[in-house]
Amino acid sequence: MTCKTPLLLAALLALAACKPAQEPTPASSQPPAQAPTPAAPAPVEDTPAERVTAEFPTLKMKAVDGSDYDLAAHRGKWVVVNFWATWCAPCRKEMPELSALHAMRSNIEVVGLAYEDIQTPEMQAFLTKHPVTYPIVVVDPFDPPADFATPRGLPLTHLIDPQGKLAHSFLGPVTAADIEKQIAAAK
């Protein structure tokens, strides 16, 4: 068998030498060949680069006033989940309107998620100067609620329907009229 191996190798080398020479192609007309990658990357749909809001999000957190907030307890009503921050001027501007919407509409609840690094006493002091009728929950920006997309800008508002399903998301300031229009369109 050892005699056949050198002969086989010589034959393969001879055949390789007999291939016709290829004409060189200009560098600009064809990109250089690349080595194949060992494994294809997973499709984008399987490994999202960023979190998205769940179709039926959950949220259980402690509110600034010490009460427990559970999104599921508000089923049967529309829920406005508003990501905001004390340093965000458009956020502060929409607070009175969201507060009025929460107080005046029995079928709409609002919860404010303060998306910033702030301690509860500081938030309570802020709310003394800027009172609202809805609960406020402080959200750690380094560990936001798992069922909600990480805000790419503030304010960010999610509208949850009475069955607990995400109905719409608003990036930027929102008005009571915007929310009511979206609710009417969903019916």
mmCIF file of C-alpha atoms in Angstrom:
data_model
loop_
_atom_site.group_PDB
_atom_site.id
_atom_site.type_symbol
_atom_site.label_atom_id
_atom_site.label_comp_id
_atom_site.label_asym_id
_atom_site.label_seq_id
_atom_site.Cartn_x
_atom_site.Cartn_y
_atom_site.Cartn_z
ATOM 1 C CA MET A 1 0.000 0.000 0.000
ATOM 2 C CA THR A 2 2.932 2.296 0.593
ATOM 3 C CA CYS A 3 3.946 2.006 -3.073
ATOM 4 C CA LYS A 4 0.523 3.064 -4.301
ATOM 5 C CA THR A 5 0.343 6.201 -2.076
ATOM 6 C CA PRO A 6 3.282 8.012 -3.753
ATOM 7 C CA LEU A 7 1.922 7.034 -7.185
ATOM 8 C CA LEU A 8 -1.551 8.331 -6.289
ATOM 9 C CA LEU A 9 -0.078 11.555 -4.969
ATOM 10 C CA ALA A 10 2.030 11.997 -8.124
ATOM 11 C CA ALA A 11 -1.029 11.398 -10.321
ATOM 12 C CA LEU A 12 -3.065 13.999 -8.420
ATOM 13 C CA LEU A 13 -0.269 16.553 -8.708
ATOM 14 C CA ALA A 14 0.043 15.856 -12.435
ATOM 15 C CA LEU A 15 -3.694 16.347 -12.930
ATOM 16 C CA ALA A 16 -3.629 19.579 -10.971
ATOM 17 C CA ALA A 17 -0.756 20.834 -13.148
ATOM 18 C CA CYS A 18 -2.756 20.061 -16.306
ATOM 19 C CA LYS A 19 -5.575 22.506 -15.501
ATOM 20 C CA PRO A 20 -5.751 25.391 -17.948
ATOM 21 C CA ALA A 21 -4.469 28.651 -16.549
ATOM 22 C CA GLN A 22 -7.185 31.153 -15.694
ATOM 23 C CA GLU A 23 -7.028 34.634 -17.096
ATOM 24 C CA PRO A 24 -6.411 37.147 -14.306
ATOM 25 C CA THR A 25 -9.421 39.381 -13.695
ATOM 26 C CA PRO A 26 -9.055 43.082 -13.030
ATOM 27 C CA ALA A 27 -9.157 43.854 -9.325
ATOM 28 C CA SER A 28 -12.023 46.310 -9.694
ATOM 29 C CA SER A 29 -14.408 43.972 -11.528
ATOM 30 C CA GLN A 30 -14.597 41.158 -8.984
ATOM 31 C CA PRO A 31 -14.078 41.155 -5.241
ATOM 32 C CA PRO A 32 -11.481 38.771 -3.850
ATOM 33 C CA ALA A 33 -12.757 35.391 -2.804
ATOM 34 C CA GLN A 34 -13.328 34.968 0.904
ATOM 35 C CA ALA A 35 -12.966 31.825 2.911
ATOM 36 C CA PRO A 36 -16.313 30.319 3.839
ATOM 37 C CA THR A 37 -17.453 30.942 7.377
ATOM 38 C CA PRO A 38 -17.655 27.831 9.534
ATOM 39 C CA ALA A 39 -21.270 28.400 10.601
ATOM 40 C CA ALA A 40 -23.936 30.792 9.386
ATOM 41 C CA PRO A 41 -25.162 33.315 11.981
ATOM 42 C CA ALA A 42 -28.646 32.827 13.398
ATOM 43 C CA PRO A 43 -31.429 34.772 11.653
ATOM 44 C CA VAL A 44 -32.137 38.219 13.101
ATOM 45 C CA GLU A 45 -35.649 37.161 14.162
ATOM 46 C CA ASP A 46 -34.218 34.468 16.451
ATOM 47 C CA THR A 47 -31.713 36.702 18.229
ATOM 48 C CA PRO A 48 -33.044 40.265 18.503
ATOM 49 C CA ALA A 49 -30.392 42.902 19.119
ATOM 50 C CA GLU A 50 -32.674 44.722 21.506
ATOM 51 C CA ARG A 51 -35.656 43.885 23.628
ATOM 52 C CA VAL A 52 -39.147 44.518 22.355
ATOM 53 C CA THR A 53 -42.308 45.014 24.351
ATOM 54 C CA ALA A 54 -44.123 41.735 24.948
ATOM 55 C CA GLU A 55 -47.519 41.233 23.324
ATOM 56 C CA PHE A 56 -49.026 40.767 26.812
ATOM 57 C CA PRO A 57 -46.586 42.578 29.112
ATOM 58 C CA THR A 58 -46.473 42.055 32.858
ATOM 59 C CA LEU A 59 -45.322 44.561 35.431
ATOM 60 C CA LYS A 60 -45.163 44.108 39.203
ATOM 61 C CA MET A 61 -43.237 46.795 41.064
ATOM 62 C CA LYS A 62 -43.338 48.965 44.167
ATOM 63 C CA ALA A 63 -44.729 52.473 43.595
ATOM 64 C CA VAL A 64 -43.136 55.559 45.148
ATOM 65 C CA ASP A 65 -46.054 55.859 47.588
ATOM 66 C CA GLY A 66 -45.225 52.374 48.928
ATOM 67 C CA SER A 67 -48.123 50.563 47.245
ATOM 68 C CA ASP A 68 -47.641 47.534 45.036
ATOM 69 C CA TYR A 69 -48.360 48.106 41.359
ATOM 70 C CA ASP A 70 -49.481 45.113 39.300
ATOM 71 C CA LEU A 71 -50.429 45.737 35.679
ATOM 72 C CA ALA A 72 -52.606 42.591 35.643
ATOM 73 C CA ALA A 73 -54.832 44.085 38.375
ATOM 74 C CA HIS A 74 -56.005 46.685 35.851
ATOM 75 C CA ARG A 75 -57.467 44.257 33.309
ATOM 76 C CA GLY A 76 -60.789 45.463 31.994
ATOM 77 C CA LYS A 77 -59.413 48.992 31.545
ATOM 78 C CA TRP A 78 -57.057 50.648 29.100
ATOM 79 C CA VAL A 79 -53.679 51.222 30.742
ATOM 80 C CA VAL A 80 -51.240 53.943 29.730
ATOM 81 C CA VAL A 81 -47.671 52.950 30.684
ATOM 82 C CA ASN A 82 -45.585 56.117 30.454
ATOM 83 C CA PHE A 83 -41.766 55.988 30.627
ATOM 84 C CA TRP A 84 -40.503 59.426 31.666
ATOM 85 C CA ALA A 85 -37.817 61.224 33.721
ATOM 86 C CA THR A 86 -37.690 64.312 35.920
ATOM 87 C CA TRP A 87 -34.971 65.861 33.722
ATOM 88 C CA CYS A 88 -37.062 65.419 30.539
ATOM 89 C CA ALA A 89 -38.919 68.658 29.683
ATOM 90 C CA PRO A 90 -41.450 67.042 27.274
ATOM 91 C CA CYS A 91 -42.135 64.400 29.956
ATOM 92 C CA ARG A 92 -42.876 67.036 32.581
ATOM 93 C CA LYS A 93 -45.074 68.899 30.101
ATOM 94 C CA GLU A 94 -47.331 65.863 29.446
ATOM 95 C CA MET A 95 -47.737 64.945 33.141
ATOM 96 C CA PRO A 96 -50.715 67.266 33.895
ATOM 97 C CA GLU A 97 -52.620 66.004 30.858
ATOM 98 C CA LEU A 98 -51.958 62.349 31.712
ATOM 99 C CA SER A 99 -52.998 63.092 35.294
ATOM 100 C CA ALA A 100 -56.292 64.620 34.105
ATOM 101 C CA LEU A 101 -56.887 61.662 31.761
ATOM 102 C CA HIS A 102 -56.337 59.244 34.661
ATOM 103 C CA ALA A 103 -58.680 61.218 36.953
ATOM 104 C CA MET A 104 -61.459 61.889 34.443
ATOM 105 C CA ARG A 105 -61.783 58.594 32.525
ATOM 106 C CA SER A 106 -62.965 55.588 34.497
ATOM 107 C CA ASN A 107 -61.936 53.215 31.688
ATOM 108 C CA ILE A 108 -58.332 54.513 31.456
ATOM 109 C CA GLU A 109 -55.563 54.040 34.033
ATOM 110 C CA VAL A 110 -52.118 55.651 33.866
ATOM 111 C CA VAL A 111 -48.877 54.507 35.478
ATOM 112 C CA GLY A 112 -45.675 56.516 35.264
ATOM 113 C CA LEU A 113 -42.387 54.646 35.064
ATOM 114 C CA ALA A 114 -39.637 57.070 36.131
ATOM 115 C CA TYR A 115 -36.765 55.829 33.972
ATOM 116 C CA GLU A 116 -33.802 57.322 35.791
ATOM 117 C CA ASP A 117 -31.300 56.829 38.570
ATOM 118 C CA ILE A 118 -33.199 58.526 41.403
ATOM 119 C CA GLN A 119 -33.958 57.556 44.981
ATOM 120 C CA THR A 120 -37.523 57.369 46.320
ATOM 121 C CA PRO A 121 -37.172 60.425 48.651
ATOM 122 C CA GLU A 122 -35.927 62.541 45.734
ATOM 123 C CA MET A 123 -38.853 61.379 43.583
ATOM 124 C CA GLN A 124 -41.318 62.107 46.381
ATOM 125 C CA ALA A 125 -39.892 65.653 46.660
ATOM 126 C CA PHE A 126 -40.276 66.099 42.892
ATOM 127 C CA LEU A 127 -43.887 64.868 43.017
ATOM 128 C CA THR A 128 -44.662 67.365 45.804
ATOM 129 C CA LYS A 129 -43.857 70.129 43.307
ATOM 130 C CA HIS A 130 -45.373 68.274 40.302
ATOM 131 C CA PRO A 131 -48.272 66.217 41.690
ATOM 132 C CA VAL A 132 -50.064 63.596 39.598
ATOM 133 C CA THR A 133 -53.156 61.455 40.212
ATOM 134 C CA TYR A 134 -51.580 58.239 38.948
ATOM 135 C CA PRO A 135 -48.985 55.938 40.538
ATOM 136 C CA ILE A 136 -45.292 56.492 39.874
ATOM 137 C CA VAL A 137 -42.781 53.636 39.879
ATOM 138 C CA VAL A 138 -39.024 54.277 39.796
ATOM 139 C CA VAL A 139 -37.403 52.050 37.162
ATOM 140 C CA ASP A 140 -33.688 51.288 37.200
ATOM 141 C CA PRO A 141 -32.370 52.331 33.760
ATOM 142 C CA PHE A 142 -29.778 49.533 34.008
ATOM 143 C CA ASP A 143 -32.457 46.934 34.748
ATOM 144 C CA PRO A 144 -35.744 48.000 33.112
ATOM 145 C CA PRO A 145 -38.875 45.821 33.315
ATOM 146 C CA ALA A 146 -38.268 42.659 31.291
ATOM 147 C CA ASP A 147 -41.554 42.777 29.339
ATOM 148 C CA PHE A 148 -40.988 46.283 28.000
ATOM 149 C CA ALA A 149 -38.597 47.507 25.320
ATOM 150 C CA THR A 150 -35.673 49.527 26.592
ATOM 151 C CA PRO A 151 -36.641 53.145 25.878
ATOM 152 C CA ARG A 152 -34.691 54.657 22.984
ATOM 153 C CA GLY A 153 -36.000 58.083 23.905
ATOM 154 C CA LEU A 154 -38.301 59.743 26.399
ATOM 155 C CA PRO A 155 -41.138 60.030 26.825
ATOM 156 C CA LEU A 156 -42.176 56.577 25.626
ATOM 157 C CA THR A 157 -45.792 55.550 26.157
ATOM 158 C CA HIS A 158 -47.389 52.134 25.700
ATOM 159 C CA LEU A 159 -51.149 51.679 25.477
ATOM 160 C CA ILE A 160 -52.339 48.337 26.872
ATOM 161 C CA ASP A 161 -55.868 47.198 25.957
ATOM 162 C CA PRO A 162 -58.424 45.876 28.493
ATOM 163 C CA GLN A 163 -57.332 42.273 27.808
ATOM 164 C CA GLY A 164 -53.723 43.159 28.711
ATOM 165 C CA LYS A 165 -52.414 43.231 25.125
ATOM 166 C CA LEU A 166 -50.071 45.919 23.802
ATOM 167 C CA ALA A 167 -52.263 48.038 21.525
ATOM 168 C CA HIS A 168 -49.931 50.887 20.541
ATOM 169 C CA SER A 169 -46.647 52.606 21.441
ATOM 170 C CA PHE A 170 -45.915 56.321 21.182
ATOM 171 C CA LEU A 171 -42.350 57.639 21.075
ATOM 172 C CA GLY A 172 -42.281 61.285 22.090
ATOM 173 C CA PRO A 173 -44.853 63.462 23.823
ATOM 174 C CA VAL A 174 -48.419 62.193 23.852
ATOM 175 C CA THR A 175 -51.690 63.953 24.575
ATOM 176 C CA ALA A 176 -54.960 62.692 26.001
ATOM 177 C CA ALA A 177 -56.466 63.226 22.538
ATOM 178 C CA ASP A 178 -53.767 60.976 20.984
ATOM 179 C CA ILE A 179 -54.557 58.231 23.468
ATOM 180 C CA GLU A 180 -58.343 58.546 23.101
ATOM 181 C CA LYS A 181 -57.999 58.537 19.296
ATOM 182 C CA GLN A 182 -55.974 55.306 19.453
ATOM 183 C CA ILE A 183 -58.542 53.718 21.779
ATOM 184 C CA ALA A 184 -61.400 54.693 19.435
ATOM 185 C CA ALA A 185 -59.502 53.245 16.450
ATOM 186 C CA ALA A 186 -58.994 49.939 18.285
ATOM 187 C CA LYS A 187 -62.724 49.420 18.979
#
